[in-house]
Amino acid sequence: MENDNKIVSSSQQKALAEQAERELFEKKLAENKKAIETGDFSSFDDEVEAKIEEEAREKKAEEDKAAPPDENAILEVRHLKKFFTLKKSLFGKPLSSLRAVDDVSFIIHPGETLGIVGESGCGKTTMGRTVLKLYHPTAGQVFFEGQDVAGLKEKEMRCLRTKMQIVFQDPYSSLPPRSTVGDILAEPVKVHNIVPKEQIKDYVLELMESCGLRDYYYERYPHEFSGGQRQRICIARALAVKPKFIVCDEPVSALDVSIQAQIINLLKKLQQERGLTYMFISHDLSVVKYISDKIGIMYLGSMVEFGNKAEIFNNPLHPYTEALFSAVPNPNPDEKTEKIVLTGDIPSPANPPKGCKFHTRCPRCKEICKHVAPEYKELEPGHFCACHLYD
């Protein structure tokens, strides 16, 4: 009987402790709401706000799971996350993570080019690779032609590899040095049975011609080519399996300006001839403006602005987008442009700032930006932005 009383007492104490904790949480939540209304953040609890924001994002992601994919989209990404574990407990539980891609959503229609822009380390390349399932997503949905590929296994992804391809950033390290150009281009054709065996060489030579490569390059090795020629080989390799969607991961960043123009024009020509859809990742805003139909601006793993090319360039809404555009050199020496200089370095995605991730460098930062993350919402038709300036 005495033991039963002890058990009851222990369970009651636990229930009372949970109730007290819940009441304290609700009290802090009420104080936070009052602080937002009054603008006095002296007693604001950032941890409570972060927990509420995370719960709201998870709830929105669960609600969106029930919605059918866009029938007109070739690629639809919903609430995509990719975290890399930095530290684990003794039992394998993640203790700290690097949030490389954090709750990103967008849609690409067939034949379009989506340009992804941002500083080094903002998650552009990781997002591109996660979309292709080269990295396994931590959470979120990736619909390719209406099929959610995020949860597919390696064997199930095999049949989709011919439809989704990538052109890597470095043409010097992405080609096997001991294989000839002919072998490099023929291998995916053989593996995926694109054409009959006896037609492979003719198919490869035709592919090389379409990418501006001479037929006598067939027996040569990668080290015998310049950077621009190697990138043409990489493009030809991606096209060998007749894909519909290609991620171009900074395909011209390692090339001279004159060669960049050739590669960009080649990509546009191939897009028109083959009806390709691109996700074009780049630092160069002039290149992105030339090739893209839509543009997404990324900062510290999150999409801060997204819209059509004309809207983004003519009416940038986010302060980070404005700062990026102000850094582009003006070719007119008589026209003066005001440059927006961002102070400080980009924060670590392993320990992002509370509130808006950009507030530590934002020239138009308000007090609420330091504590409350802005909602990513549609401010104009097709133009999305996450900034407190438009609340």
Short mmCIF file of C-alpha atoms in Angstrom, two decimals:
data_model
loop_
_atom_site.label_atom_id
_atom_site.label_comp_id
_atom_site.label_asym_id
_atom_site.label_seq_id
_atom_site.Cartn_x
_atom_site.Cartn_y
_atom_site.Cartn_z
CA MET A 1 0.00 0.00 0.00
CA GLU A 2 2.86 2.29 0.88
CA ASN A 3 4.54 1.51 -2.47
CA ASP A 4 1.28 2.30 -4.34
CA ASN A 5 1.12 5.67 -2.62
CA LYS A 6 4.69 6.35 -3.66
CA ILE A 7 3.87 5.44 -7.30
CA VAL A 8 0.78 7.67 -7.30
CA SER A 9 2.73 10.46 -5.69
CA SER A 10 5.50 10.13 -8.29
CA SER A 11 3.07 10.17 -11.23
CA GLN A 12 1.25 13.15 -9.72
CA GLN A 13 4.52 15.02 -9.32
CA LYS A 14 5.37 14.33 -12.95
CA ALA A 15 1.94 15.56 -14.09
CA LEU A 16 2.25 18.70 -11.96
CA ALA A 17 5.74 19.38 -13.36
CA GLU A 18 4.47 19.01 -16.94
CA GLN A 19 1.52 21.31 -16.21
CA ALA A 20 3.81 23.92 -14.65
CA GLU A 21 6.13 23.72 -17.66
CA ARG A 22 3.18 24.09 -20.05
CA GLU A 23 1.84 27.10 -18.12
CA LEU A 24 5.28 28.72 -18.15
CA PHE A 25 5.55 28.14 -21.92
CA GLU A 26 2.10 29.67 -22.52
CA LYS A 27 3.01 32.65 -20.32
CA LYS A 28 6.21 33.26 -22.31
CA LEU A 29 4.27 32.85 -25.56
CA ALA A 30 1.77 35.49 -24.44
CA GLU A 31 4.65 37.81 -23.50
CA ASN A 32 6.21 37.26 -26.93
CA LYS A 33 2.94 38.15 -28.70
CA LYS A 34 2.64 41.30 -26.60
CA ALA A 35 6.27 42.23 -27.41
CA ILE A 36 5.58 41.89 -31.16
CA GLU A 37 2.49 44.10 -30.85
CA THR A 38 4.18 46.80 -28.74
CA GLY A 39 7.64 46.61 -30.33
CA ASP A 40 9.34 46.18 -26.93
CA PHE A 41 11.53 43.04 -27.18
CA SER A 42 13.37 43.45 -23.85
CA SER A 43 11.67 40.36 -22.34
CA PHE A 44 11.31 38.40 -25.61
CA ASP A 45 12.12 34.66 -25.40
CA ASP A 46 13.87 33.60 -28.62
CA GLU A 47 13.81 29.88 -27.75
CA VAL A 48 10.01 29.85 -27.39
CA GLU A 49 9.60 31.74 -30.67
CA ALA A 50 11.96 29.33 -32.47
CA LYS A 51 9.97 26.35 -31.19
CA ILE A 52 6.66 27.89 -32.31
CA GLU A 53 8.08 28.70 -35.76
CA GLU A 54 9.41 25.16 -36.19
CA GLU A 55 6.04 23.67 -35.21
CA ALA A 56 4.26 26.01 -37.65
CA ARG A 57 6.59 24.97 -40.49
CA GLU A 58 6.09 21.27 -39.74
CA LYS A 59 2.32 21.74 -39.62
CA LYS A 60 2.35 23.56 -42.98
CA ALA A 61 4.49 20.80 -44.50
CA GLU A 62 2.07 18.14 -43.27
CA GLU A 63 -0.92 20.05 -44.68
CA ASP A 64 0.80 20.44 -48.06
CA LYS A 65 1.53 16.69 -48.24
CA ALA A 66 -2.16 16.06 -48.83
CA ALA A 67 -2.29 18.41 -51.84
CA PRO A 68 -1.81 16.80 -55.29
CA PRO A 69 1.27 17.81 -57.34
CA ASP A 70 0.99 20.53 -59.98
CA GLU A 71 -0.01 18.81 -63.23
CA ASN A 72 1.74 21.45 -65.36
CA ALA A 73 5.09 21.29 -63.52
CA ILE A 74 8.01 19.08 -64.47
CA LEU A 75 9.56 19.67 -61.03
CA GLU A 76 7.81 20.72 -57.83
CA VAL A 77 9.77 21.01 -54.58
CA ARG A 78 7.91 21.33 -51.28
CA HIS A 79 9.52 22.19 -47.95
CA LEU A 80 12.83 20.53 -48.90
CA LYS A 81 15.37 20.12 -46.12
CA LYS A 82 18.87 18.69 -46.12
CA PHE A 83 20.76 18.63 -42.82
CA PHE A 84 24.24 17.18 -42.29
CA THR A 85 24.88 15.75 -38.82
CA LEU A 86 27.95 17.28 -37.18
CA LYS A 87 27.83 15.56 -33.81
CA LYS A 88 26.08 12.46 -32.46
CA SER A 89 25.38 11.14 -28.99
CA LEU A 90 26.67 7.79 -27.72
CA PHE A 91 23.45 6.17 -29.02
CA GLY A 92 23.64 7.81 -32.46
CA LYS A 93 21.14 10.62 -31.85
CA PRO A 94 22.09 13.84 -33.72
CA LEU A 95 23.19 16.57 -31.29
CA SER A 96 24.04 19.28 -33.82
CA SER A 97 23.35 19.65 -37.54
CA LEU A 98 24.39 21.86 -40.44
CA ARG A 99 21.19 23.12 -42.08
CA ALA A 100 22.42 23.24 -45.70
CA VAL A 101 18.91 23.45 -47.22
CA ASP A 102 16.14 24.62 -44.92
CA ASP A 103 12.47 24.52 -45.98
CA VAL A 104 12.78 25.43 -49.68
CA SER A 105 9.80 25.30 -52.08
CA PHE A 106 9.49 26.15 -55.79
CA ILE A 107 8.02 24.98 -59.12
CA ILE A 108 9.61 24.64 -62.58
CA HIS A 109 7.51 24.14 -65.72
CA PRO A 110 8.72 22.24 -68.82
CA GLY A 111 11.10 24.21 -71.04
CA GLU A 112 11.88 26.81 -68.34
CA THR A 113 15.20 27.75 -66.80
CA LEU A 114 15.29 28.47 -63.07
CA GLY A 115 18.34 30.47 -62.02
CA ILE A 116 19.55 29.97 -58.44
CA VAL A 117 21.72 32.78 -57.06
CA GLY A 118 23.50 33.30 -53.76
CA GLU A 119 26.84 33.54 -51.99
CA SER A 120 29.21 30.61 -51.59
CA GLY A 121 27.97 28.30 -48.86
CA CYS A 122 24.29 29.28 -49.12
CA GLY A 123 23.19 25.76 -50.17
CA LYS A 124 22.72 26.14 -53.94
CA THR A 125 24.74 23.07 -54.96
CA THR A 126 23.40 20.97 -52.09
CA MET A 127 19.85 21.79 -53.13
CA GLY A 128 20.56 20.81 -56.75
CA ARG A 129 22.07 17.49 -55.71
CA THR A 130 19.29 16.77 -53.23
CA VAL A 131 16.65 17.37 -55.92
CA LEU A 132 18.41 14.69 -58.02
CA LYS A 133 18.66 12.34 -55.01
CA LEU A 134 22.46 12.41 -55.08
CA TYR A 135 21.92 13.42 -51.44
CA HIS A 136 19.03 11.88 -49.55
CA PRO A 137 16.59 14.61 -48.36
CA THR A 138 16.17 15.05 -44.61
CA ALA A 139 12.54 16.07 -45.15
CA GLY A 140 10.23 17.42 -47.82
CA GLN A 141 8.80 16.33 -51.17
CA VAL A 142 10.33 16.41 -54.66
CA PHE A 143 7.80 15.76 -57.43
CA PHE A 144 9.26 14.97 -60.85
CA GLU A 145 6.51 14.68 -63.48
CA GLY A 146 3.99 14.13 -60.68
CA GLN A 147 5.97 11.38 -58.91
CA ASP A 148 7.43 11.98 -55.45
CA VAL A 149 11.06 10.86 -55.77
CA ALA A 150 12.14 11.93 -52.26
CA GLY A 151 11.26 8.57 -50.73
CA LEU A 152 12.38 6.32 -53.60
CA LYS A 153 15.20 3.81 -53.11
CA GLU A 154 18.28 3.56 -55.32
CA LYS A 155 16.86 0.80 -57.52
CA GLU A 156 13.61 2.71 -57.96
CA MET A 157 15.54 5.84 -58.94
CA ARG A 158 17.46 4.02 -61.67
CA CYS A 159 14.71 4.40 -64.28
CA LEU A 160 14.54 8.16 -63.52
CA ARG A 161 18.28 8.73 -63.92
CA THR A 162 17.85 8.99 -67.67
CA LYS A 163 15.35 11.83 -67.20
CA MET A 164 17.31 13.84 -64.61
CA GLN A 165 20.98 14.74 -65.12
CA ILE A 166 23.63 17.16 -63.86
CA VAL A 167 26.51 19.17 -65.33
CA PHE A 168 29.11 19.55 -62.59
CA GLN A 169 30.98 22.74 -61.78
CA ASP A 170 34.57 21.61 -62.33
CA PRO A 171 35.22 20.15 -65.82
CA TYR A 172 38.75 19.18 -64.73
CA SER A 173 37.77 16.77 -61.93
CA SER A 174 34.38 15.48 -63.17
CA LEU A 175 35.80 13.49 -66.11
CA PRO A 176 37.64 10.15 -65.58
CA PRO A 177 41.25 10.74 -66.72
CA ARG A 178 41.86 7.19 -68.00
CA SER A 179 38.86 7.02 -70.33
CA THR A 180 38.64 8.41 -73.84
CA VAL A 181 35.86 10.82 -74.81
CA GLY A 182 34.20 8.03 -76.77
CA ASP A 183 34.19 5.71 -73.73
CA ILE A 184 32.96 8.48 -71.40
CA LEU A 185 29.97 9.24 -73.63
CA ALA A 186 29.25 5.62 -74.58
CA GLU A 187 29.13 4.25 -71.02
CA PRO A 188 25.76 5.76 -69.96
CA VAL A 189 24.31 4.84 -73.36
CA LYS A 190 25.29 1.18 -72.80
CA VAL A 191 24.17 1.08 -69.14
CA HIS A 192 20.70 2.48 -69.87
CA ASN A 193 20.24 0.81 -73.30
CA ILE A 194 19.55 4.10 -75.06
CA VAL A 195 20.30 2.69 -78.54
CA PRO A 196 21.21 -0.79 -79.89
CA LYS A 197 24.83 -1.84 -79.38
CA GLU A 198 25.78 -1.54 -83.07
CA GLN A 199 24.51 2.06 -83.19
CA ILE A 200 26.36 3.37 -80.10
CA LYS A 201 29.38 4.86 -81.90
CA ASP A 202 27.27 6.67 -84.49
CA TYR A 203 24.99 7.94 -81.70
CA VAL A 204 28.00 9.24 -79.72
CA LEU A 205 29.54 10.94 -82.78
CA GLU A 206 26.22 12.65 -83.52
CA LEU A 207 26.00 13.76 -79.88
CA MET A 208 29.54 15.16 -80.03
CA GLU A 209 28.69 17.13 -83.17
CA SER A 210 25.60 18.65 -81.53
CA CYS A 211 27.80 19.86 -78.64
CA GLY A 212 30.46 21.38 -80.89
CA LEU A 213 33.01 18.55 -80.55
CA ARG A 214 34.96 17.27 -83.58
CA ASP A 215 34.68 13.59 -84.48
CA TYR A 216 38.45 13.05 -84.11
CA TYR A 217 38.13 13.89 -80.39
CA TYR A 218 36.53 10.44 -79.98
CA GLU A 219 39.84 8.70 -79.16
CA ARG A 220 41.35 11.51 -77.09
CA TYR A 221 41.66 11.76 -73.29
CA PRO A 222 40.36 14.59 -71.06
CA HIS A 223 43.83 16.03 -70.28
CA GLU A 224 44.24 16.86 -73.99
CA PHE A 225 41.40 19.42 -73.91
CA SER A 226 40.94 22.99 -72.72
CA GLY A 227 38.43 23.90 -69.98
CA GLY A 228 35.75 24.94 -72.47
CA GLN A 229 36.12 21.71 -74.46
CA ARG A 230 35.95 19.63 -71.29
CA GLN A 231 32.75 21.38 -70.28
CA ARG A 232 31.28 20.55 -73.69
CA ILE A 233 32.15 16.89 -73.01
CA CYS A 234 30.36 17.14 -69.63
CA ILE A 235 27.28 18.60 -71.33
CA ALA A 236 27.37 15.85 -73.98
CA ARG A 237 27.61 13.22 -71.22
CA ALA A 238 24.54 14.66 -69.50
CA LEU A 239 22.63 14.64 -72.81
CA ALA A 240 23.68 11.08 -73.71
CA VAL A 241 20.71 9.51 -71.90
CA LYS A 242 18.15 11.94 -73.41
CA PRO A 243 17.15 13.73 -70.19
CA LYS A 244 14.27 16.16 -69.72
CA PHE A 245 15.70 18.04 -66.73
CA ILE A 246 19.32 19.10 -66.12
CA VAL A 247 20.88 20.74 -63.08
CA CYS A 248 23.68 23.03 -64.31
CA ASP A 249 25.90 23.52 -61.25
CA GLU A 250 27.92 26.66 -62.05
CA PRO A 251 28.92 25.22 -65.45
CA VAL A 252 30.80 28.34 -66.57
CA SER A 253 32.41 29.63 -63.35
CA ALA A 254 35.80 28.01 -64.12
CA LEU A 255 35.93 29.31 -67.70
CA ASP A 256 37.14 32.48 -69.44
CA VAL A 257 34.48 35.08 -70.34
CA SER A 258 34.62 34.35 -74.08
CA ILE A 259 34.30 30.61 -73.45
CA GLN A 260 31.46 31.25 -70.98
CA ALA A 261 29.45 32.89 -73.76
CA GLN A 262 29.99 29.88 -76.03
CA ILE A 263 28.83 27.41 -73.35
CA ILE A 264 25.78 29.51 -72.42
CA ASN A 265 24.75 29.83 -76.10
CA LEU A 266 25.25 26.06 -76.50
CA LEU A 267 22.96 25.39 -73.50
CA LYS A 268 20.28 27.69 -74.92
CA LYS A 269 20.54 26.08 -78.38
CA LEU A 270 20.22 22.58 -76.93
CA GLN A 271 17.26 23.70 -74.81
CA GLN A 272 15.40 24.93 -77.88
CA GLU A 273 16.24 21.84 -79.94
CA ARG A 274 15.49 19.24 -77.26
CA GLY A 275 12.90 20.99 -75.07
CA LEU A 276 15.12 20.78 -71.98
CA THR A 277 14.38 22.22 -68.54
CA TYR A 278 17.30 23.66 -66.54
CA MET A 279 18.07 24.53 -62.95
CA PHE A 280 20.99 26.91 -63.49
CA ILE A 281 23.14 27.57 -60.41
CA SER A 282 25.51 30.53 -60.67
CA HIS A 283 27.18 33.49 -58.94
CA ASP A 284 27.16 35.61 -62.10
CA LEU A 285 23.96 37.66 -62.21
CA SER A 286 24.53 38.76 -65.81
CA VAL A 287 24.68 35.11 -66.92
CA VAL A 288 21.58 34.26 -64.87
CA LYS A 289 19.71 37.21 -66.37
CA TYR A 290 20.59 36.05 -69.90
CA ILE A 291 19.62 32.39 -69.56
CA SER A 292 16.88 32.26 -66.89
CA ASP A 293 13.09 32.56 -66.96
CA LYS A 294 12.66 32.48 -63.17
CA ILE A 295 15.13 33.37 -60.43
CA GLY A 296 15.47 32.17 -56.84
CA ILE A 297 17.68 34.02 -54.34
CA MET A 298 19.12 31.83 -51.56
CA TYR A 299 20.69 32.89 -48.28
CA LEU A 300 21.98 30.50 -45.61
CA GLY A 301 19.94 27.53 -46.85
CA SER A 302 16.65 29.40 -47.30
CA MET A 303 14.91 30.91 -50.32
CA VAL A 304 14.52 34.61 -49.51
CA GLU A 305 13.04 35.72 -52.85
CA PHE A 306 11.59 33.98 -55.90
CA GLY A 307 9.90 35.24 -59.05
CA ASN A 308 10.02 35.82 -62.79
CA LYS A 309 13.24 37.32 -64.18
CA ALA A 310 11.67 40.68 -65.09
CA GLU A 311 10.09 41.09 -61.64
CA ILE A 312 13.27 40.17 -59.76
CA PHE A 313 15.54 42.48 -61.78
CA ASN A 314 13.12 45.40 -62.15
CA ASN A 315 11.61 45.26 -58.67
CA PRO A 316 13.84 43.43 -56.15
CA LEU A 317 12.06 43.28 -52.80
CA HIS A 318 14.49 41.66 -50.36
CA PRO A 319 17.44 43.76 -49.07
CA TYR A 320 19.80 40.87 -49.85
CA THR A 321 18.64 40.81 -53.48
CA GLU A 322 19.17 44.57 -53.70
CA ALA A 323 22.70 44.16 -52.31
CA LEU A 324 23.53 41.43 -54.83
CA PHE A 325 22.31 43.55 -57.76
CA SER A 326 24.21 46.62 -56.55
CA ALA A 327 27.45 44.61 -56.71
CA VAL A 328 27.09 44.04 -60.48
CA PRO A 329 29.49 46.38 -62.36
CA ASN A 330 27.78 49.00 -64.52
CA PRO A 331 29.23 49.11 -68.07
CA ASN A 332 28.24 52.79 -68.43
CA PRO A 333 31.04 54.95 -66.91
CA ASP A 334 28.84 58.08 -66.88
CA GLU A 335 26.08 56.45 -64.86
CA LYS A 336 26.66 56.34 -61.13
CA THR A 337 25.14 53.50 -59.12
CA GLU A 338 24.91 53.32 -55.36
CA LYS A 339 26.56 50.17 -54.00
CA ILE A 340 25.13 48.47 -50.93
CA VAL A 341 28.06 47.17 -48.89
CA LEU A 342 27.18 44.27 -46.56
CA THR A 343 29.29 44.21 -43.40
CA GLY A 344 30.48 40.99 -41.78
CA ASP A 345 30.73 37.43 -43.04
CA ILE A 346 27.91 35.04 -43.81
CA PRO A 347 26.94 33.24 -40.55
CA SER A 348 27.46 29.51 -40.16
CA PRO A 349 24.53 27.29 -41.27
CA ALA A 350 25.41 25.09 -38.31
CA ASN A 351 24.44 27.95 -35.97
CA PRO A 352 22.16 30.35 -37.90
CA PRO A 353 21.03 33.60 -36.23
CA LYS A 354 17.66 33.77 -34.46
CA GLY A 355 14.84 35.54 -36.27
CA CYS A 356 15.66 36.54 -39.84
CA LYS A 357 18.91 34.85 -40.91
CA PHE A 358 19.97 38.00 -42.77
CA HIS A 359 19.49 40.46 -39.90
CA THR A 360 23.18 40.38 -38.85
CA ARG A 361 24.16 41.98 -42.20
CA CYS A 362 20.96 43.76 -43.28
CA PRO A 363 21.24 47.56 -43.70
CA ARG A 364 17.47 47.90 -43.12
CA CYS A 365 17.21 45.64 -40.08
CA LYS A 366 14.42 46.32 -37.54
CA GLU A 367 14.15 45.03 -33.98
CA ILE A 368 11.59 42.39 -34.92
CA CYS A 369 14.04 40.94 -37.48
CA LYS A 370 16.38 39.92 -34.65
CA HIS A 371 13.76 37.76 -32.96
CA VAL A 372 11.03 36.64 -35.39
CA ALA A 373 11.65 34.84 -38.69
CA PRO A 374 9.72 36.50 -41.56
CA GLU A 375 7.03 34.54 -43.39
CA TYR A 376 7.84 33.46 -46.96
CA LYS A 377 4.77 34.68 -48.83
CA GLU A 378 3.50 35.80 -52.22
CA LEU A 379 3.55 39.61 -52.31
CA GLU A 380 2.73 39.93 -56.03
CA PRO A 381 1.45 37.27 -58.45
CA GLY A 382 4.33 34.77 -58.77
CA HIS A 383 6.69 36.97 -56.71
CA PHE A 384 7.58 35.52 -53.28
CA CYS A 385 9.65 37.15 -50.54
CA ALA A 386 10.53 36.61 -46.87
CA CYS A 387 11.01 40.01 -45.24
CA HIS A 388 9.45 42.00 -42.37
CA LEU A 389 9.54 45.16 -44.49
CA TYR A 390 6.35 43.93 -46.20
CA ASP A 391 4.35 42.79 -43.15
#
